[in-house]
mmCIF file of C-alpha atoms in Angstrom:
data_model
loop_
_atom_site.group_PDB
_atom_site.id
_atom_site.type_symbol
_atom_site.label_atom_id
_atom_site.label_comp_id
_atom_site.label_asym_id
_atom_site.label_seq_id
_atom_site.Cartn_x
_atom_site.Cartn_y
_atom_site.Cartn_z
ATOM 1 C CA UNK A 1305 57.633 140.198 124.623
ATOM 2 C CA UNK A 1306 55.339 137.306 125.615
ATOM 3 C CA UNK A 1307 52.049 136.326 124.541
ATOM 4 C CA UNK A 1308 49.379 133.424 125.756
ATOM 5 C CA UNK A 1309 47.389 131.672 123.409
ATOM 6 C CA UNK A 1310 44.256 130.937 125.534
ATOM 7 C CA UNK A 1311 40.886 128.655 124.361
ATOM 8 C CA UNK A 1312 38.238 128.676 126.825
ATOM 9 C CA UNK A 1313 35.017 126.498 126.884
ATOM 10 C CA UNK A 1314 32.350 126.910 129.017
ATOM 11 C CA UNK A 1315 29.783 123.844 129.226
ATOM 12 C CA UNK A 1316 26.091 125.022 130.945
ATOM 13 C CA UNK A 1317 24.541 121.413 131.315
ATOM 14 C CA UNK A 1318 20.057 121.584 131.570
ATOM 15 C CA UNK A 1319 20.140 121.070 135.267
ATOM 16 C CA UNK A 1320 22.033 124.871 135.243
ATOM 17 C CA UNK A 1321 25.368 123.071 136.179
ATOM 18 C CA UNK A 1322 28.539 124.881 134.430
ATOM 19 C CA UNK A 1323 31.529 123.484 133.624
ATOM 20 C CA UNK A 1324 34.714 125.891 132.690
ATOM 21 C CA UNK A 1325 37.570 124.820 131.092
ATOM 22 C CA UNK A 1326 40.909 126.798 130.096
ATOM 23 C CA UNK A 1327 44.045 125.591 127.451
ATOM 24 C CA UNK A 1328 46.844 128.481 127.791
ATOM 25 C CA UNK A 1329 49.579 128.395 125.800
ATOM 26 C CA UNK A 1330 52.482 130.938 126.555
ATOM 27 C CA UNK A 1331 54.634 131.690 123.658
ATOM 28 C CA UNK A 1332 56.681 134.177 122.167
ATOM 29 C CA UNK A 1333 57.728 135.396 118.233
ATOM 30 C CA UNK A 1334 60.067 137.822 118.261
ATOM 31 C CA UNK A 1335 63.812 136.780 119.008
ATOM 32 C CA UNK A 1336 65.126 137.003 122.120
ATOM 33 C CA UNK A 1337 68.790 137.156 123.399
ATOM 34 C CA UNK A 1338 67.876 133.281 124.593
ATOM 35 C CA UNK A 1339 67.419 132.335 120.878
ATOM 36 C CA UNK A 1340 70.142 134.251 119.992
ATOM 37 C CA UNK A 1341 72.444 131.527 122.448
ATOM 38 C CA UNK A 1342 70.528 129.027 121.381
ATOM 39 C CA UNK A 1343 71.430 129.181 117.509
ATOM 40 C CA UNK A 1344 75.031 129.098 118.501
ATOM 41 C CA UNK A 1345 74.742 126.424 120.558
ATOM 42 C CA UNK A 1346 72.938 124.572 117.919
ATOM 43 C CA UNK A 1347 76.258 124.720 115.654
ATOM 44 C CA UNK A 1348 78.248 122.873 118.134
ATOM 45 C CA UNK A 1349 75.051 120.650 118.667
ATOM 46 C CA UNK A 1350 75.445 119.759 115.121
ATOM 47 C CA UNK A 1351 79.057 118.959 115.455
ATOM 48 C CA UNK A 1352 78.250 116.625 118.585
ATOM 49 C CA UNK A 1353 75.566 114.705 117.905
ATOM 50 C CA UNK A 1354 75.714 114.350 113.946
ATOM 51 C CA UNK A 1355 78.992 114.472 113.295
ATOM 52 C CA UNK A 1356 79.944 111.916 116.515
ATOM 53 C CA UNK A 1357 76.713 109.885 116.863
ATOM 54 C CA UNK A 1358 75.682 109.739 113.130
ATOM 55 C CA UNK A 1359 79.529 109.308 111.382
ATOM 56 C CA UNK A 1360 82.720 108.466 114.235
ATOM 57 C CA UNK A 1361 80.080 106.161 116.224
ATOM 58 C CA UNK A 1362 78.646 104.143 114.193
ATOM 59 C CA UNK A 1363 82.145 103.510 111.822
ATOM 60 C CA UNK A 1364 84.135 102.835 115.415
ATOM 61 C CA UNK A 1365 81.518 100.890 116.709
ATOM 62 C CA UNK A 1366 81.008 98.566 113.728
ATOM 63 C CA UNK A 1367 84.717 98.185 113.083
ATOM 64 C CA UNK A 1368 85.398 97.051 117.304
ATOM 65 C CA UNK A 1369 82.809 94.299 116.700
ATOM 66 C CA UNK A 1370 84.165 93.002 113.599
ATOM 67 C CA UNK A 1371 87.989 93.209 114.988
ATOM 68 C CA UNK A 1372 86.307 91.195 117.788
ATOM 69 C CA UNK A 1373 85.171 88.669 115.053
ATOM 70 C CA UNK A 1374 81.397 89.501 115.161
ATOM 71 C CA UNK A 1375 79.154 90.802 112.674
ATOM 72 C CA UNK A 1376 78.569 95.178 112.869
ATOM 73 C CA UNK A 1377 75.093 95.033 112.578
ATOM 74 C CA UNK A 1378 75.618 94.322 116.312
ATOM 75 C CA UNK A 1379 75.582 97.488 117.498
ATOM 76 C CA UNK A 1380 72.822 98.903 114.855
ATOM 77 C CA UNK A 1381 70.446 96.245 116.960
ATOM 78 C CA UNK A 1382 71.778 96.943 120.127
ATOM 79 C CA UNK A 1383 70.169 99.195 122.679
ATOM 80 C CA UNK A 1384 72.804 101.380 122.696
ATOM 81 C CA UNK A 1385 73.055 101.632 119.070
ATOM 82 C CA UNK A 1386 68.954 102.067 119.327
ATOM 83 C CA UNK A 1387 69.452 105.140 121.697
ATOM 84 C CA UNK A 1388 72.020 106.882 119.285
ATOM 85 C CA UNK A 1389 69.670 106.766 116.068
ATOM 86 C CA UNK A 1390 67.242 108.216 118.359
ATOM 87 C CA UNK A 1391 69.375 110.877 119.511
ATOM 88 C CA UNK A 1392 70.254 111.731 115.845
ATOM 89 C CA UNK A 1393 67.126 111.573 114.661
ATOM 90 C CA UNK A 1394 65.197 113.792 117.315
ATOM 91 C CA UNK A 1395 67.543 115.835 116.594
ATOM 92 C CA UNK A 1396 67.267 116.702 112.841
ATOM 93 C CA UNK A 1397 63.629 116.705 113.393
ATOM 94 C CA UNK A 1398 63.817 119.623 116.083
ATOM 95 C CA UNK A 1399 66.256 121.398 113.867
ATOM 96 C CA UNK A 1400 63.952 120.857 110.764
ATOM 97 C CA UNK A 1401 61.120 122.080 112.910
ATOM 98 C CA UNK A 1402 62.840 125.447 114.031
ATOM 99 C CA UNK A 1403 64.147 126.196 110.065
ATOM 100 C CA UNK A 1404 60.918 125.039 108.229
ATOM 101 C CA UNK A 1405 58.243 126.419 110.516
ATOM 102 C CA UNK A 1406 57.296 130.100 109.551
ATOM 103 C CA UNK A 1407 56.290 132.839 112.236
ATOM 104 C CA UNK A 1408 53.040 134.359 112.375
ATOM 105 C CA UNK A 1409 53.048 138.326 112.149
ATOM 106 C CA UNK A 1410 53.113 139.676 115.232
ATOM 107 C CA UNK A 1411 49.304 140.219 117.252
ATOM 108 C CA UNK A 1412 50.303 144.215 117.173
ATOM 109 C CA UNK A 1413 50.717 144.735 113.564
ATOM 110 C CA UNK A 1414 47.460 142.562 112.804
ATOM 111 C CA UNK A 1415 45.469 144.319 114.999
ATOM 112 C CA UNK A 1416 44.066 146.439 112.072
ATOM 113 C CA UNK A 1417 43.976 144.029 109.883
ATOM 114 C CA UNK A 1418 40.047 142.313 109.441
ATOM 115 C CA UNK A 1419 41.264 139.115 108.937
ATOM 116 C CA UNK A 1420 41.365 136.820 112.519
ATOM 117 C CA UNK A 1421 45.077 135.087 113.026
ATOM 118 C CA UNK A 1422 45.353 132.441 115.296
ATOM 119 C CA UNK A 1423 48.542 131.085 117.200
ATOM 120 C CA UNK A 1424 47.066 128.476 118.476
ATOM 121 C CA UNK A 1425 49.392 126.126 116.316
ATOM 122 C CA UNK A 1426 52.016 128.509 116.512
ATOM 123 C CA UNK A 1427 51.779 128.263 120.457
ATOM 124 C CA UNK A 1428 51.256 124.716 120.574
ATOM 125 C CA UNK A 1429 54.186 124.128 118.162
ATOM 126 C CA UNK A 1430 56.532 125.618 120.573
ATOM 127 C CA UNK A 1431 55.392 123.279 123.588
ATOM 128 C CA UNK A 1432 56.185 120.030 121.329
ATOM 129 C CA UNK A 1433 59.584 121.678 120.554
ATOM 130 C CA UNK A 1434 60.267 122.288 123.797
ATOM 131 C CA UNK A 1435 58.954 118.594 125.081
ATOM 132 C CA UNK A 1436 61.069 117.277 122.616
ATOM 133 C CA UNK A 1437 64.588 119.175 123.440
ATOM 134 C CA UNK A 1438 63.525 117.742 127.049
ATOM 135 C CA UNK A 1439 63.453 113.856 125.698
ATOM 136 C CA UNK A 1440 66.575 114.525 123.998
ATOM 137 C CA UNK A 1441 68.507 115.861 126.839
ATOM 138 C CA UNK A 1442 67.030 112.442 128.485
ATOM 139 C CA UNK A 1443 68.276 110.112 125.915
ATOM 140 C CA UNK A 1444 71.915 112.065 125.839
ATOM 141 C CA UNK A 1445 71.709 111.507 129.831
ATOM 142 C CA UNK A 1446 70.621 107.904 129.035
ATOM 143 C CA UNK A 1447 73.529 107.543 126.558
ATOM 144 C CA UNK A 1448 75.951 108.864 129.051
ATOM 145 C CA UNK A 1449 74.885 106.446 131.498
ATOM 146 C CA UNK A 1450 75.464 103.961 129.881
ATOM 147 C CA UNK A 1451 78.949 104.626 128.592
ATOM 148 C CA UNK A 1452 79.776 104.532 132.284
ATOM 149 C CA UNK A 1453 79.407 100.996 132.516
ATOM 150 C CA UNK A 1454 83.372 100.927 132.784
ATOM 151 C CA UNK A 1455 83.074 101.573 136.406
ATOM 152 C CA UNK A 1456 82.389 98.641 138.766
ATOM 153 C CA UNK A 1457 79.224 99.993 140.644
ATOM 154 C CA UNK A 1458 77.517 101.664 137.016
ATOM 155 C CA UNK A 1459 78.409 97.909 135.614
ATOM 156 C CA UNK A 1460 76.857 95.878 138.285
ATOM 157 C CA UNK A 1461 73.754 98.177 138.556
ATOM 158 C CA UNK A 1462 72.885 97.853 134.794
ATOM 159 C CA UNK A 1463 73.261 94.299 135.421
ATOM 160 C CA UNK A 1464 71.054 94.797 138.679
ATOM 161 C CA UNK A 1465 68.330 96.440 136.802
ATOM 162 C CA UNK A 1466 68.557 93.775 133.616
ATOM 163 C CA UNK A 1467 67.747 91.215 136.257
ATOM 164 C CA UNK A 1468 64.473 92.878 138.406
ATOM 165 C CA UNK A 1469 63.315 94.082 135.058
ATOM 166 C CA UNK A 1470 63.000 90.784 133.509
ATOM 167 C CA UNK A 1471 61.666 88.767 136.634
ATOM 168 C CA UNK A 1472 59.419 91.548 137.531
ATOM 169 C CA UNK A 1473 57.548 91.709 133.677
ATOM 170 C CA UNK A 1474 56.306 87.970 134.440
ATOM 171 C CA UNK A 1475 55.526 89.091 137.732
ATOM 172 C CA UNK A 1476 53.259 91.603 136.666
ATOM 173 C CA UNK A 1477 51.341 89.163 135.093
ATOM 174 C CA UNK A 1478 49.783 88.741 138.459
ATOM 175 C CA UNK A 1479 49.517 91.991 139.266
ATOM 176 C CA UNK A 1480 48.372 93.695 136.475
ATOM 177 C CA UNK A 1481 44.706 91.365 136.625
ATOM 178 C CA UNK A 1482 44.746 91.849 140.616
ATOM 179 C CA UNK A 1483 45.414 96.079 139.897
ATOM 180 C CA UNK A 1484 42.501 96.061 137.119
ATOM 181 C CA UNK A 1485 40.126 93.892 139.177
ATOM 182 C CA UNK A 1486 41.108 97.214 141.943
ATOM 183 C CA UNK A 1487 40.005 99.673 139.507
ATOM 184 C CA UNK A 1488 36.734 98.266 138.532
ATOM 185 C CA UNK A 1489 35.808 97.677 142.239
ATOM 186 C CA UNK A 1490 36.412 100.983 143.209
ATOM 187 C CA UNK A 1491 35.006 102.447 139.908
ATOM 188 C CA UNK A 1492 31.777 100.713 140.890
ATOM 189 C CA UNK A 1493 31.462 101.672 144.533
ATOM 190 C CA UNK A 1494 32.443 104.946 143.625
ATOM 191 C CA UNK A 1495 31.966 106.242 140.385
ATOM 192 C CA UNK A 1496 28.235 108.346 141.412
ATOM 193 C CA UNK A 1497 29.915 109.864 144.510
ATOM 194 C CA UNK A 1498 33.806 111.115 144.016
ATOM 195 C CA UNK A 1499 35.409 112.860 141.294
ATOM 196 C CA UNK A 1500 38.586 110.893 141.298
ATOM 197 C CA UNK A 1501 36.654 107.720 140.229
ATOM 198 C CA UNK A 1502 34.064 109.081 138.079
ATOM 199 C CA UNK A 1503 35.446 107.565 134.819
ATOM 200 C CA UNK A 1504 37.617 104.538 134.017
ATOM 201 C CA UNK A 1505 40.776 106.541 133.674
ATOM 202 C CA UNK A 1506 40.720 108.618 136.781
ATOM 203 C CA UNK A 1507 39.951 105.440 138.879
ATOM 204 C CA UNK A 1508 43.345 104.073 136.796
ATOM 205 C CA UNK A 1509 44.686 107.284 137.919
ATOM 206 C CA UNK A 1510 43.256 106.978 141.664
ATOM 207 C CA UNK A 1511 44.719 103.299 141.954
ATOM 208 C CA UNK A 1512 48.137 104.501 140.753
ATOM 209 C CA UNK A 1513 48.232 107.366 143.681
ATOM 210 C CA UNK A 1514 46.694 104.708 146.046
ATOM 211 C CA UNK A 1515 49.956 102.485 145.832
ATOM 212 C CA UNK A 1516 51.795 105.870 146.380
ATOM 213 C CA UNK A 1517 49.838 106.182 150.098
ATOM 214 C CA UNK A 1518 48.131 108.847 148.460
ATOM 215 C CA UNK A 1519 44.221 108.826 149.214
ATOM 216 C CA UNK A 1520 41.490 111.499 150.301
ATOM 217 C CA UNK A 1521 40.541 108.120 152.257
ATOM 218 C CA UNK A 1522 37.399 111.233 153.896
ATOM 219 C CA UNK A 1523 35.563 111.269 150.717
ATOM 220 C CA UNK A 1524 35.180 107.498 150.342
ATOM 221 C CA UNK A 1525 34.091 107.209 154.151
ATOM 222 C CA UNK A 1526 31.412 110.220 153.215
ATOM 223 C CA UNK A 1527 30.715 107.764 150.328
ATOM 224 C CA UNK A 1528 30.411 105.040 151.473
ATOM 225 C CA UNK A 1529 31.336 104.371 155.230
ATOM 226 C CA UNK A 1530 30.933 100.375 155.263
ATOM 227 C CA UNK A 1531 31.773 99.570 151.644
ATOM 228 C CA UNK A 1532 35.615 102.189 152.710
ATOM 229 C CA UNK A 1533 36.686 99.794 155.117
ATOM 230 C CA UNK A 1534 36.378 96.564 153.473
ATOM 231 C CA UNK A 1535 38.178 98.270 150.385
ATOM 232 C CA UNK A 1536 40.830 99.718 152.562
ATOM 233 C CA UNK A 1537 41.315 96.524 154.179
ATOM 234 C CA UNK A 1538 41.621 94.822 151.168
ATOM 235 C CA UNK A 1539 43.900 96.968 149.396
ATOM 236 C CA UNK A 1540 46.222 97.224 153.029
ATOM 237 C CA UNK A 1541 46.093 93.118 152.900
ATOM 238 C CA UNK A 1542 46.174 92.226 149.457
ATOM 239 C CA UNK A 1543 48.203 94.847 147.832
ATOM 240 C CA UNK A 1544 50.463 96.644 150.158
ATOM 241 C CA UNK A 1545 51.061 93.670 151.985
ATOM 242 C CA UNK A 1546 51.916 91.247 149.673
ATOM 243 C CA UNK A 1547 52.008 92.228 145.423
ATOM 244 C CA UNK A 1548 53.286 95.763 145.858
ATOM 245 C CA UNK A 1549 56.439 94.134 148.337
ATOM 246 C CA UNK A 1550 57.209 91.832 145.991
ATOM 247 C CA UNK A 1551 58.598 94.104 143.676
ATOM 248 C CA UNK A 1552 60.947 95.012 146.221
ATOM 249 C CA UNK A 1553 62.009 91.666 146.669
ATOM 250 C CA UNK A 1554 62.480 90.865 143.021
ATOM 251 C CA UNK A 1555 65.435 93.941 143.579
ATOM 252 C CA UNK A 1556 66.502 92.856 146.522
ATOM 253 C CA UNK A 1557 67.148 89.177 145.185
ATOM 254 C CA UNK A 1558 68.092 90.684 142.381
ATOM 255 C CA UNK A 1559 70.894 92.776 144.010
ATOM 256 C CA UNK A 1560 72.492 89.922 146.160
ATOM 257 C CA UNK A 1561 72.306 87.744 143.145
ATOM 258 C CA UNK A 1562 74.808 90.494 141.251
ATOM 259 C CA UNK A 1563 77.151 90.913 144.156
ATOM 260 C CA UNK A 1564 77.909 87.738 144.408
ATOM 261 C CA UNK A 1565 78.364 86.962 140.908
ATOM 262 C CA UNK A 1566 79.430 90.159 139.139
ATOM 263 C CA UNK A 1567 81.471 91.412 142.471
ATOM 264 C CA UNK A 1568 85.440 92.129 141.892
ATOM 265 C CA UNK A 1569 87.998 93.323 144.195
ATOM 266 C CA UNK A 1570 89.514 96.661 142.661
ATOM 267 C CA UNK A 1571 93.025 95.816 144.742
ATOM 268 C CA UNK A 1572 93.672 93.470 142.244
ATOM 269 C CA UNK A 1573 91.365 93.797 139.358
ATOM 270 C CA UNK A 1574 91.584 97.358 138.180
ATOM 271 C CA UNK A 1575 92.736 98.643 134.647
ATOM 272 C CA UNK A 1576 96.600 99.643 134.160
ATOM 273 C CA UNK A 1577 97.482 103.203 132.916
ATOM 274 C CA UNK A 1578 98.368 101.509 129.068
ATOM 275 C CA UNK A 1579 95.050 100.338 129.684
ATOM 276 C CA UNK A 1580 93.309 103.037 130.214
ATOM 277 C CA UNK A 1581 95.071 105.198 127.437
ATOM 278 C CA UNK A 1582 94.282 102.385 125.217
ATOM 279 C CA UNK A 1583 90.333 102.892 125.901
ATOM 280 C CA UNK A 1584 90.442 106.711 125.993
ATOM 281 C CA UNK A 1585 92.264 107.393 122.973
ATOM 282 C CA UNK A 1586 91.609 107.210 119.745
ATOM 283 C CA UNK A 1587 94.093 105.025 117.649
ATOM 284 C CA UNK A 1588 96.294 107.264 115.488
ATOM 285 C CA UNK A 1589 96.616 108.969 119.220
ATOM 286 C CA UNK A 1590 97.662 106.085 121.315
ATOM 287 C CA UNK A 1591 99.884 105.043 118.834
ATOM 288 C CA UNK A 1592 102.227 108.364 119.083
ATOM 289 C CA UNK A 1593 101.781 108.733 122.726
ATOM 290 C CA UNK A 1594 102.769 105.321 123.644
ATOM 291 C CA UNK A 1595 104.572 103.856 120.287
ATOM 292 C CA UNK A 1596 101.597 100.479 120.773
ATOM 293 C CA UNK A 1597 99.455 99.570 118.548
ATOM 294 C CA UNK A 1598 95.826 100.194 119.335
ATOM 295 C CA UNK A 1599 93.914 97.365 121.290
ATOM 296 C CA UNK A 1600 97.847 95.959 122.099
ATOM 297 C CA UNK A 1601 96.420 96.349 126.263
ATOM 298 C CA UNK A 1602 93.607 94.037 125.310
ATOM 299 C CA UNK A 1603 95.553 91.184 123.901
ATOM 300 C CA UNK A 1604 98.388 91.486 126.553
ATOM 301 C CA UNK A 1605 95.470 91.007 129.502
ATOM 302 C CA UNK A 1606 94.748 88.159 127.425
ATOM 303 C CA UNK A 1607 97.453 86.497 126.844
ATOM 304 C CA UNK A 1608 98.454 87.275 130.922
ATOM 305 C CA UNK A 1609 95.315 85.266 131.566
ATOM 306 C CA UNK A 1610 96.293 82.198 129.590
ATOM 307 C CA UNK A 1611 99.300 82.130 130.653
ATOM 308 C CA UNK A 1612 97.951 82.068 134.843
ATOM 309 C CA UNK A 1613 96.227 79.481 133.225
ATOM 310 C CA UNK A 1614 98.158 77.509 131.678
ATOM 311 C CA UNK A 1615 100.271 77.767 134.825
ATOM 312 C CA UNK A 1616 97.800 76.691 137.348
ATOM 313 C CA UNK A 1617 97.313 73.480 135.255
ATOM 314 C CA UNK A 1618 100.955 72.809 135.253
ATOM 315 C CA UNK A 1619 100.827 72.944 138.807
ATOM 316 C CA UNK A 1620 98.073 70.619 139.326
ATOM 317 C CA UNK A 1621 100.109 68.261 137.679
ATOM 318 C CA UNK A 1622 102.651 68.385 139.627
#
């Protein structure tokens, strides 16, 4: 069965105002047919991830950017090989977690004993390991994105997103003093009166949901009726209007920018089947199936391109 770990606080201020406040935690200790699957699953998780990420990855990896006549540390500093030492590494720390931590005795069997348990940690424990089996699944989604960067469309939006990311970080030093200038006007006007700007971080929170077209614009009129509509107008004005639009022209530029310089036809620029066998395959593999050499598809799409070259120049001088 289930059990909820609960703390409650109860704050009685000297005006006679109270204050109530609740933390549950819902957890469980005895093994269920869930974490019966789950151990199994773990076996072939540590095939996966340690024995591909950690050991196949990292060799093939190294040895494609040295055949390639660059150094392997490459991919060790490269985002990609940044996301797979993350992945292996969250991991071994979620499967250290499950083997080293100890469950308490269960509430039933204590409840003669005089000595209080708590499990509070015990409860709170099992919300961090489930938070972090959710950040794994988002890096190994991540990951997989990013290995589909073979495809046209996955290719150009990477480069899409490469592009708005790094305009829109120096455009955000703009916004970023405009947005905290925002917060400490509206902290000021209405800090006394509303709950959602009563302290620094709700009216952080407040502006965030404000960009979103999300504001109980009622309890700033019952505020403050003439101080609302100058903020409203100069939020509609200055922010929707102009700082939070440019964002969405920093894509937009961005995204005519990559189709016309990344664009390709795929009539006439698409993969043969020796190449894609070459890509899919592991060596020993692609040498029995097709009786080439690994990375023989590479070179010949090379050497076809010097040679169109090599031709067109021959033509010219004619």
């Amino acid at each position: 069965g289930g059990y909820v770990s609960c703390a409650l606080l109860l704050e009685i201020a000297p005006s006679g105002a109270s204050n109530m406040n609740a933390v549950l935690y819902p957890f469980h200790l005895a093994k269920t047919s869930g974490d019966i699957t789950a151990d199994v699953l773990d076996i072939f998780r540590w095939i996966i991830i340690v024995a591909y990420f950690c050991l196949y990855k990292v060799w093939r990896s190294c040895e494609d950017y040295t055949v390639e006549g660059q150094s392997g540390l490459r991919y060790v500093l490269s985002l990609a090989g940044f996301l797979d030492a993350c992945v292996v590494a969250l991991f071994i720390a979620l499967q250290y977690g499950k083997l080293a931590k100890q469950r308490p005795v269960e509430p039933m069997s204590s409840s003669t004993s005089q000595n209080f348990v708590s499990y509070s940690r015990w409860a709170a424990w099992e919300e961090m390991q489930v938070i972090g089996e959710a950040v794994l699944l988002m890096l190994l989604i991540l990951r997989y994105c990013m290995l589909l960067r073979f495809f046209p469309s996955v290719y150009r939006f990477f480069i899409l997103f490469q592009k708005s990311v790094r305009v829109s970080l120096y455009y955000l030093m703009i916004f970023v003093p405009i947005g905290l200038s925002t917060v400490f006007f509206a902290n000021t006007l209405y800090s006394p009166y509303v709950e959602g700007y009563s302290t620094w971080v709700k009216s952080g929170m407040s502006f965030v949901s404000s960009l979103q077209n999300v504001v109980d614009i009622d309890a700033l009129f019952k505020a403050s009726p003439a101080w609302t509509f100058a903020y409203s107008l100069y939020c509609y004005l200055v922010l929707f209007c102009f700082f939070v639009n440019g964002f969405l022209a920093i894509t937009a530029y961005a995204y005519f920018e990559v189709e016309l310089t990344e664009h390709s036809d795929p009539k006439y620029n698409r993969w043969s089947r020796d190449q894609w066998l070459d890509w899919a395959l592991v060596g020993p593999i692609y040498r029995r199936v097709t009786g080439k050499e690994p990375g023989s598809s590479r070179k010949i799409g090379l050497e076809d391109e010097e040679d169109g070259d090599d031709e067109e120049a021959s033509d010219e001088e004619d």
